[in-house]
mmCIF file of C-alpha atoms in Angstrom:
data_model
loop_
_atom_site.group_PDB
_atom_site.id
_atom_site.type_symbol
_atom_site.label_atom_id
_atom_site.label_comp_id
_atom_site.label_asym_id
_atom_site.label_seq_id
_atom_site.Cartn_x
_atom_site.Cartn_y
_atom_site.Cartn_z
ATOM 1 C CA MET L 1 2.882 -15.071 -9.170
ATOM 2 C CA PHE L 2 0.291 -14.278 -10.819
ATOM 3 C CA GLN L 3 -0.855 -10.798 -12.038
ATOM 4 C CA LEU L 4 -4.761 -9.372 -13.522
ATOM 5 C CA SER L 5 -4.877 -6.290 -15.592
ATOM 6 C CA ALA L 6 -7.637 -4.194 -17.132
ATOM 7 C CA ASP L 7 -4.346 -3.062 -18.418
ATOM 8 C CA VAL L 8 -2.183 -5.165 -21.357
ATOM 9 C CA ARG L 9 1.003 -2.739 -20.909
ATOM 10 C CA ASP L 10 1.022 -4.244 -16.611
ATOM 11 C CA LEU L 11 1.187 -7.322 -17.476
ATOM 12 C CA GLY L 12 5.347 -8.449 -16.490
ATOM 13 C CA ARG L 13 6.400 -4.726 -16.485
ATOM 14 C CA THR L 14 7.553 -4.551 -12.745
ATOM 15 C CA TYR L 15 7.904 -8.107 -11.754
ATOM 16 C CA SER L 16 8.348 -11.156 -13.741
ATOM 17 C CA THR L 17 5.331 -13.533 -13.181
ATOM 18 C CA ALA L 18 4.262 -17.393 -13.820
ATOM 19 C CA LEU L 19 1.306 -16.040 -15.266
ATOM 20 C CA SER L 20 -0.141 -12.635 -16.562
ATOM 21 C CA MET L 21 -3.458 -12.092 -17.785
ATOM 22 C CA VAL L 22 -5.635 -9.580 -18.893
ATOM 23 C CA GLY L 23 -9.119 -8.765 -17.909
ATOM 24 C CA ASP L 24 -11.802 -6.860 -15.704
ATOM 25 C CA ILE L 25 -10.992 -6.475 -11.864
ATOM 26 C CA ARG L 26 -14.146 -6.484 -10.231
ATOM 27 C CA ALA L 27 -16.381 -9.337 -12.765
ATOM 28 C CA SER L 28 -12.310 -11.499 -12.407
ATOM 29 C CA LEU L 29 -12.307 -11.519 -8.816
ATOM 30 C CA ARG L 30 -16.285 -12.718 -8.648
ATOM 31 C CA ALA L 31 -15.931 -15.351 -10.176
ATOM 32 C CA LEU L 32 -12.519 -16.656 -8.793
ATOM 33 C CA GLN L 33 -13.890 -15.837 -5.213
ATOM 34 C CA PRO L 34 -15.885 -19.085 -4.912
ATOM 35 C CA LEU L 35 -13.319 -21.025 -6.040
ATOM 36 C CA LEU L 36 -11.003 -19.518 -3.675
ATOM 37 C CA GLU L 37 -13.382 -20.334 -0.790
ATOM 38 C CA ALA L 38 -13.801 -23.773 -1.810
ATOM 39 C CA ARG L 39 -10.318 -24.658 -1.826
ATOM 40 C CA ILE L 40 -9.636 -23.288 1.638
ATOM 41 C CA ALA L 41 -12.371 -24.445 3.601
ATOM 42 C CA ASP L 42 -10.574 -26.763 5.904
ATOM 43 C CA ARG L 43 -8.037 -24.257 6.755
ATOM 44 C CA ALA L 44 -10.686 -21.618 8.150
ATOM 45 C CA GLU L 45 -9.165 -22.028 12.375
ATOM 46 C CA THR L 46 -5.898 -22.172 11.083
ATOM 47 C CA TYR L 47 -6.714 -18.071 9.430
ATOM 48 C CA ALA L 48 -8.833 -17.181 11.725
ATOM 49 C CA ALA L 49 -5.883 -17.948 14.538
ATOM 50 C CA LEU L 50 -3.829 -15.694 12.404
ATOM 51 C CA ARG L 51 -5.959 -12.780 11.941
ATOM 52 C CA ALA L 52 -6.478 -12.958 15.792
ATOM 53 C CA ARG L 53 -1.965 -12.867 16.328
ATOM 54 C CA ALA L 54 -2.819 -10.160 13.487
ATOM 55 C CA VAL L 55 -5.199 -7.803 15.593
ATOM 56 C CA THR L 56 -2.839 -8.512 19.080
ATOM 57 C CA THR L 57 0.345 -7.217 17.230
ATOM 58 C CA TYR L 58 -1.426 -4.583 15.961
ATOM 59 C CA GLU L 59 -3.096 -3.094 18.989
ATOM 60 C CA GLU L 60 0.128 -3.607 20.831
ATOM 61 C CA ARG L 61 2.330 -1.552 18.262
ATOM 62 C CA ARG L 62 -0.516 1.138 18.627
ATOM 63 C CA ALA L 63 -0.418 1.107 22.190
ATOM 64 C CA ARG L 64 3.570 1.450 22.221
ATOM 65 C CA LEU L 65 3.577 4.334 19.503
ATOM 66 C CA SER L 66 0.813 6.013 21.448
ATOM 67 C CA ALA L 67 2.666 5.826 25.030
ATOM 68 C CA ALA L 68 5.947 7.261 22.629
ATOM 69 C CA ALA L 69 3.766 10.071 21.599
ATOM 70 C CA ASP L 70 2.561 11.011 24.966
ATOM 71 C CA ALA L 71 5.756 11.353 26.090
ATOM 72 C CA ALA L 72 6.794 13.743 23.333
ATOM 73 C CA PHE L 73 3.642 15.475 23.425
ATOM 74 C CA ALA L 74 5.067 18.364 25.305
ATOM 75 C CA ASP L 75 8.333 18.598 23.307
ATOM 76 C CA PRO L 76 9.107 22.174 22.033
ATOM 77 C CA VAL L 77 8.712 20.681 18.293
ATOM 78 C CA ILE L 78 6.318 19.067 17.335
ATOM 79 C CA GLN L 79 7.542 15.069 16.898
ATOM 80 C CA PRO L 80 6.086 13.738 13.565
ATOM 81 C CA LEU L 81 4.829 10.477 15.997
ATOM 82 C CA VAL L 82 3.181 13.374 17.631
ATOM 83 C CA ALA L 83 1.807 14.619 14.523
ATOM 84 C CA ALA L 84 1.025 11.659 12.592
ATOM 85 C CA ARG L 85 -1.239 10.515 16.161
ATOM 86 C CA GLU L 86 -2.840 13.959 16.373
ATOM 87 C CA ILE L 87 -4.028 13.602 12.434
ATOM 88 C CA ALA L 88 -6.041 10.553 13.065
ATOM 89 C CA ARG L 89 -7.732 11.667 15.807
ATOM 90 C CA ALA L 90 -8.769 14.688 14.353
ATOM 91 C CA VAL L 91 -10.116 12.962 11.392
ATOM 92 C CA GLY L 92 -11.704 9.903 12.484
ATOM 93 C CA ALA L 93 -12.713 6.998 10.745
ATOM 94 C CA ASP L 94 -15.117 8.309 8.255
ATOM 95 C CA THR L 95 -13.429 11.397 6.817
ATOM 96 C CA ALA L 96 -10.929 10.040 3.380
ATOM 97 C CA ILE L 97 -7.629 10.761 3.388
ATOM 98 C CA VAL L 98 -4.674 10.965 0.788
ATOM 99 C CA ASP L 99 -1.465 10.918 2.054
ATOM 100 C CA GLU L 100 1.999 11.692 1.020
ATOM 101 C CA ALA L 101 4.165 12.790 3.912
ATOM 102 C CA PRO L 102 7.026 10.606 4.182
ATOM 103 C CA ALA L 103 7.622 11.898 7.822
ATOM 104 C CA THR L 104 4.369 10.834 9.200
ATOM 105 C CA LEU L 105 3.099 8.472 6.620
ATOM 106 C CA GLY L 106 4.441 4.658 8.606
ATOM 107 C CA HIS L 107 3.196 6.059 12.586
ATOM 108 C CA LEU L 108 -0.316 7.653 10.633
ATOM 109 C CA ARG L 109 -1.006 4.143 8.785
ATOM 110 C CA THR L 110 -1.061 2.670 12.336
ATOM 111 C CA PHE L 111 -2.893 4.829 14.576
ATOM 112 C CA LEU L 112 -5.822 4.913 12.202
ATOM 113 C CA HIS L 113 -8.734 2.502 12.369
ATOM 114 C CA SER L 114 -11.380 2.602 10.033
ATOM 115 C CA ALA L 115 -13.660 -0.597 7.956
ATOM 116 C CA TRP L 116 -14.170 2.287 5.403
ATOM 117 C CA THR L 117 -12.041 0.570 3.270
ATOM 118 C CA ARG L 118 -11.854 3.618 0.543
ATOM 119 C CA GLN L 119 -11.006 5.771 3.703
ATOM 120 C CA TYR L 120 -7.093 5.660 3.493
ATOM 121 C CA SER L 121 -4.885 6.212 0.193
ATOM 122 C CA SER L 122 -1.230 6.427 -0.721
ATOM 123 C CA ILE L 123 1.575 5.653 -3.093
ATOM 124 C CA ARG L 124 4.007 3.379 -2.675
ATOM 125 C CA GLY L 125 6.633 5.662 -3.541
ATOM 126 C CA GLY L 126 8.776 6.887 -6.232
ATOM 127 C CA VAL L 127 7.072 9.894 -7.236
ATOM 128 C CA LEU L 128 6.629 13.503 -5.155
ATOM 129 C CA GLY L 129 3.900 15.584 -5.971
ATOM 130 C CA TRP L 130 0.742 13.290 -6.174
ATOM 131 C CA GLY L 131 -1.110 14.232 -3.232
ATOM 132 C CA MET L 132 -2.513 17.198 -3.622
ATOM 133 C CA PRO L 133 -3.888 16.989 -7.103
ATOM 134 C CA ALA L 134 -5.122 13.774 -5.899
ATOM 135 C CA ALA L 135 -6.724 15.067 -2.880
ATOM 136 C CA VAL L 136 -8.699 17.723 -5.531
ATOM 137 C CA GLY L 137 -9.487 14.291 -7.556
ATOM 138 C CA PHE L 138 -10.616 12.263 -4.538
ATOM 139 C CA SER L 139 -13.444 14.469 -3.491
ATOM 140 C CA LEU L 140 -14.717 15.419 -6.997
ATOM 141 C CA GLY L 141 -15.156 11.639 -7.053
ATOM 142 C CA LEU L 142 -16.523 11.314 -3.876
ATOM 143 C CA ASP L 143 -20.039 13.529 -4.832
ATOM 144 C CA ARG L 144 -17.435 16.571 -3.564
ATOM 145 C CA ALA L 145 -16.525 15.096 -0.178
ATOM 146 C CA PRO L 146 -14.277 16.509 2.369
ATOM 147 C CA VAL L 147 -11.001 14.993 2.384
ATOM 148 C CA VAL L 148 -7.516 15.740 4.190
ATOM 149 C CA ASN L 149 -4.595 15.481 2.261
ATOM 150 C CA VAL L 150 -1.502 14.941 4.418
ATOM 151 C CA VAL L 151 1.252 16.177 2.547
ATOM 152 C CA GLY L 152 5.263 16.878 2.638
ATOM 153 C CA ASP L 153 6.422 20.307 2.582
ATOM 154 C CA GLY L 154 8.636 19.073 -0.263
ATOM 155 C CA ALA L 155 5.840 16.779 -2.002
ATOM 156 C CA ALA L 156 3.870 20.359 -1.915
ATOM 157 C CA MET L 157 6.467 22.368 -3.954
ATOM 158 C CA TYR L 158 5.949 20.083 -7.220
ATOM 159 C CA SER L 159 2.083 21.125 -7.254
ATOM 160 C CA PRO L 160 1.188 23.887 -4.967
ATOM 161 C CA GLN L 161 -1.537 24.919 -7.882
ATOM 162 C CA ALA L 162 -3.783 22.048 -6.460
ATOM 163 C CA LEU L 163 -4.849 24.737 -4.148
ATOM 164 C CA TRP L 164 -6.322 27.033 -6.730
ATOM 165 C CA SER L 165 -7.876 23.926 -8.104
ATOM 166 C CA ALA L 166 -9.303 23.575 -4.612
ATOM 167 C CA ALA L 167 -10.228 26.812 -3.928
ATOM 168 C CA HIS L 168 -11.623 26.857 -7.946
ATOM 169 C CA GLU L 169 -14.046 24.279 -7.336
ATOM 170 C CA ARG L 170 -14.767 25.471 -3.517
ATOM 171 C CA LEU L 171 -14.106 21.654 -2.845
ATOM 172 C CA PRO L 172 -13.868 20.923 1.274
ATOM 173 C CA VAL L 173 -10.143 19.676 1.242
ATOM 174 C CA THR L 174 -8.279 20.615 4.114
ATOM 175 C CA PHE L 175 -4.408 19.911 3.334
ATOM 176 C CA VAL L 176 -2.235 19.192 6.078
ATOM 177 C CA VAL L 177 1.860 19.854 5.287
ATOM 178 C CA ILE L 178 3.859 18.340 7.522
ATOM 179 C CA ASN L 179 6.810 20.930 7.372
ATOM 180 C CA ASN L 180 10.188 19.897 8.161
ATOM 181 C CA ALA L 181 12.012 22.221 5.915
ATOM 182 C CA GLU L 182 13.755 19.438 4.188
ATOM 183 C CA TYR L 183 13.523 16.453 1.379
ATOM 184 C CA ASN L 184 13.693 13.929 4.295
ATOM 185 C CA ILE L 185 13.016 10.990 2.202
ATOM 186 C CA LEU L 186 16.073 12.002 -0.528
ATOM 187 C CA LYS L 187 18.265 12.555 2.170
ATOM 188 C CA ARG L 188 16.760 8.901 3.629
ATOM 189 C CA PHE L 189 17.151 7.441 0.513
ATOM 190 C CA MET L 190 20.925 8.458 0.165
ATOM 191 C CA ARG L 191 21.836 7.303 3.383
ATOM 192 C CA GLY L 192 20.997 3.725 3.014
ATOM 193 C CA GLN L 193 23.239 3.991 -0.343
ATOM 194 C CA ALA L 194 26.318 3.756 1.086
ATOM 195 C CA HIS L 195 28.132 4.807 -2.818
ATOM 196 C CA TYR L 196 26.506 8.278 -2.441
ATOM 197 C CA ALA L 197 29.023 10.747 -1.249
ATOM 198 C CA SER L 198 26.933 13.459 0.113
ATOM 199 C CA ALA L 199 25.912 10.511 2.770
ATOM 200 C CA ARG L 200 29.392 9.889 3.081
ATOM 201 C CA ALA L 201 29.977 13.892 3.875
ATOM 202 C CA ASN L 202 26.051 14.400 5.636
ATOM 203 C CA ARG L 203 26.410 17.049 3.237
ATOM 204 C CA TYR L 204 22.974 17.277 1.525
ATOM 205 C CA ILE L 205 22.751 19.949 -1.636
ATOM 206 C CA ALA L 206 19.665 21.640 -2.557
ATOM 207 C CA MET L 207 17.342 19.107 -0.096
ATOM 208 C CA ASP L 208 16.853 22.054 2.713
ATOM 209 C CA LEU L 209 14.094 24.207 1.787
ATOM 210 C CA VAL L 210 14.937 27.141 4.435
ATOM 211 C CA ASP L 211 16.858 30.531 3.101
ATOM 212 C CA PRO L 212 14.116 31.197 2.314
ATOM 213 C CA ARG L 213 11.826 29.244 4.541
ATOM 214 C CA ILE L 214 8.487 28.673 2.152
ATOM 215 C CA ASP L 215 6.059 30.223 4.400
ATOM 216 C CA PHE L 216 3.260 27.849 3.095
ATOM 217 C CA PRO L 217 -0.160 29.883 4.994
ATOM 218 C CA ALA L 218 0.715 32.468 3.013
ATOM 219 C CA LEU L 219 1.148 30.739 -0.217
ATOM 220 C CA ALA L 220 -2.588 29.400 0.557
ATOM 221 C CA ALA L 221 -3.595 32.731 1.086
ATOM 222 C CA SER L 222 -2.491 34.030 -2.119
ATOM 223 C CA MET L 223 -4.443 31.139 -3.641
ATOM 224 C CA GLY L 224 -6.999 32.312 -2.080
ATOM 225 C CA VAL L 225 -7.020 29.135 0.797
ATOM 226 C CA PRO L 226 -7.648 30.026 4.303
ATOM 227 C CA ALA L 227 -4.392 28.658 6.259
ATOM 228 C CA ARG L 228 -2.272 28.380 9.888
ATOM 229 C CA ARG L 229 0.282 27.681 10.990
ATOM 230 C CA VAL L 230 0.468 25.125 13.920
ATOM 231 C CA ASN L 231 3.481 25.062 16.518
ATOM 232 C CA ARG L 232 2.389 22.874 19.246
ATOM 233 C CA ALA L 233 1.177 19.783 19.505
ATOM 234 C CA ALA L 234 -2.192 20.882 21.421
ATOM 235 C CA ASP L 235 -3.230 22.746 18.514
ATOM 236 C CA ILE L 236 -2.804 20.067 15.843
ATOM 237 C CA ALA L 237 -5.844 18.209 16.079
ATOM 238 C CA PRO L 238 -8.328 21.180 16.858
ATOM 239 C CA ALA L 239 -6.600 23.175 13.704
ATOM 240 C CA VAL L 240 -7.472 19.835 11.837
ATOM 241 C CA GLU L 241 -10.986 19.311 13.201
ATOM 242 C CA ALA L 242 -12.287 23.000 12.066
ATOM 243 C CA GLY L 243 -10.545 22.785 8.671
ATOM 244 C CA ILE L 244 -12.810 19.587 7.849
ATOM 245 C CA ARG L 245 -15.916 21.565 9.648
ATOM 246 C CA SER L 246 -15.207 24.859 7.823
ATOM 247 C CA GLY L 247 -16.667 22.433 4.154
ATOM 248 C CA VAL L 248 -14.146 25.014 2.446
ATOM 249 C CA PRO L 249 -10.948 24.343 1.441
ATOM 250 C CA ASN L 250 -7.973 24.738 4.085
ATOM 251 C CA LEU L 251 -4.477 24.537 4.601
ATOM 252 C CA VAL L 252 -2.978 23.719 8.016
ATOM 253 C CA GLU L 253 0.945 23.687 8.069
ATOM 254 C CA ILE L 254 2.225 21.526 11.304
ATOM 255 C CA VAL L 255 5.751 22.325 11.577
ATOM 256 C CA VAL L 256 7.961 19.382 12.844
ATOM 257 C CA SER L 257 11.155 18.218 13.373
ATOM 258 C CA PRO L 258 13.828 16.889 11.192
ATOM 259 C CA THR L 259 12.942 12.624 11.439
#
């Protein structure tokens, strides 16, 4: 592995490397690209075949997930897969998305299809509470353009003050809260680690957001952000579309089943 970073503190910090260098990313890539193109010129057909295979695999996976979403569309409680498909349908290819909703994240990435390299932003993990304030920053950085922030209910509780910031700045951010009433990502992590007593006993202390259940529309209203709660799959896309069209900060809470 070779590493290039604009920050000397990043060098070799997470993974050991054969070579780590400090440099301007854009300028370095511009210098390296023609060298790389020359090195791989004789592999063009191989790469084209790999790209075609990747496209086919992606389309097949997307079709399977879409069929599964169709089958679950009328379920009494919204499935995360269905929520992801409907959000992607509503957002389309031209609106920026900041994603911090582990319950739907993997599915949403599959359903999105855009040539805009800036449309989708997320993180690898290890942090909760990044998404809502990041969405505020994204809108400011994109000349106050509309942004959709898809965020889990647990992550939303780390930085709900971002709602006030969006209202104060009058930013067109649509906060879509995926509410399964639990810290599902933490439960899943524990289930993957056999040594956790919580996983063995199936008892997760302080990881269920109930008693009382959080009222996200009321929380949003207290900070000057109009909101609505969605309990039916058919209402997801219209609610998100209306939020984007409104041109003002707004919140859509989607109640989903635990995963």
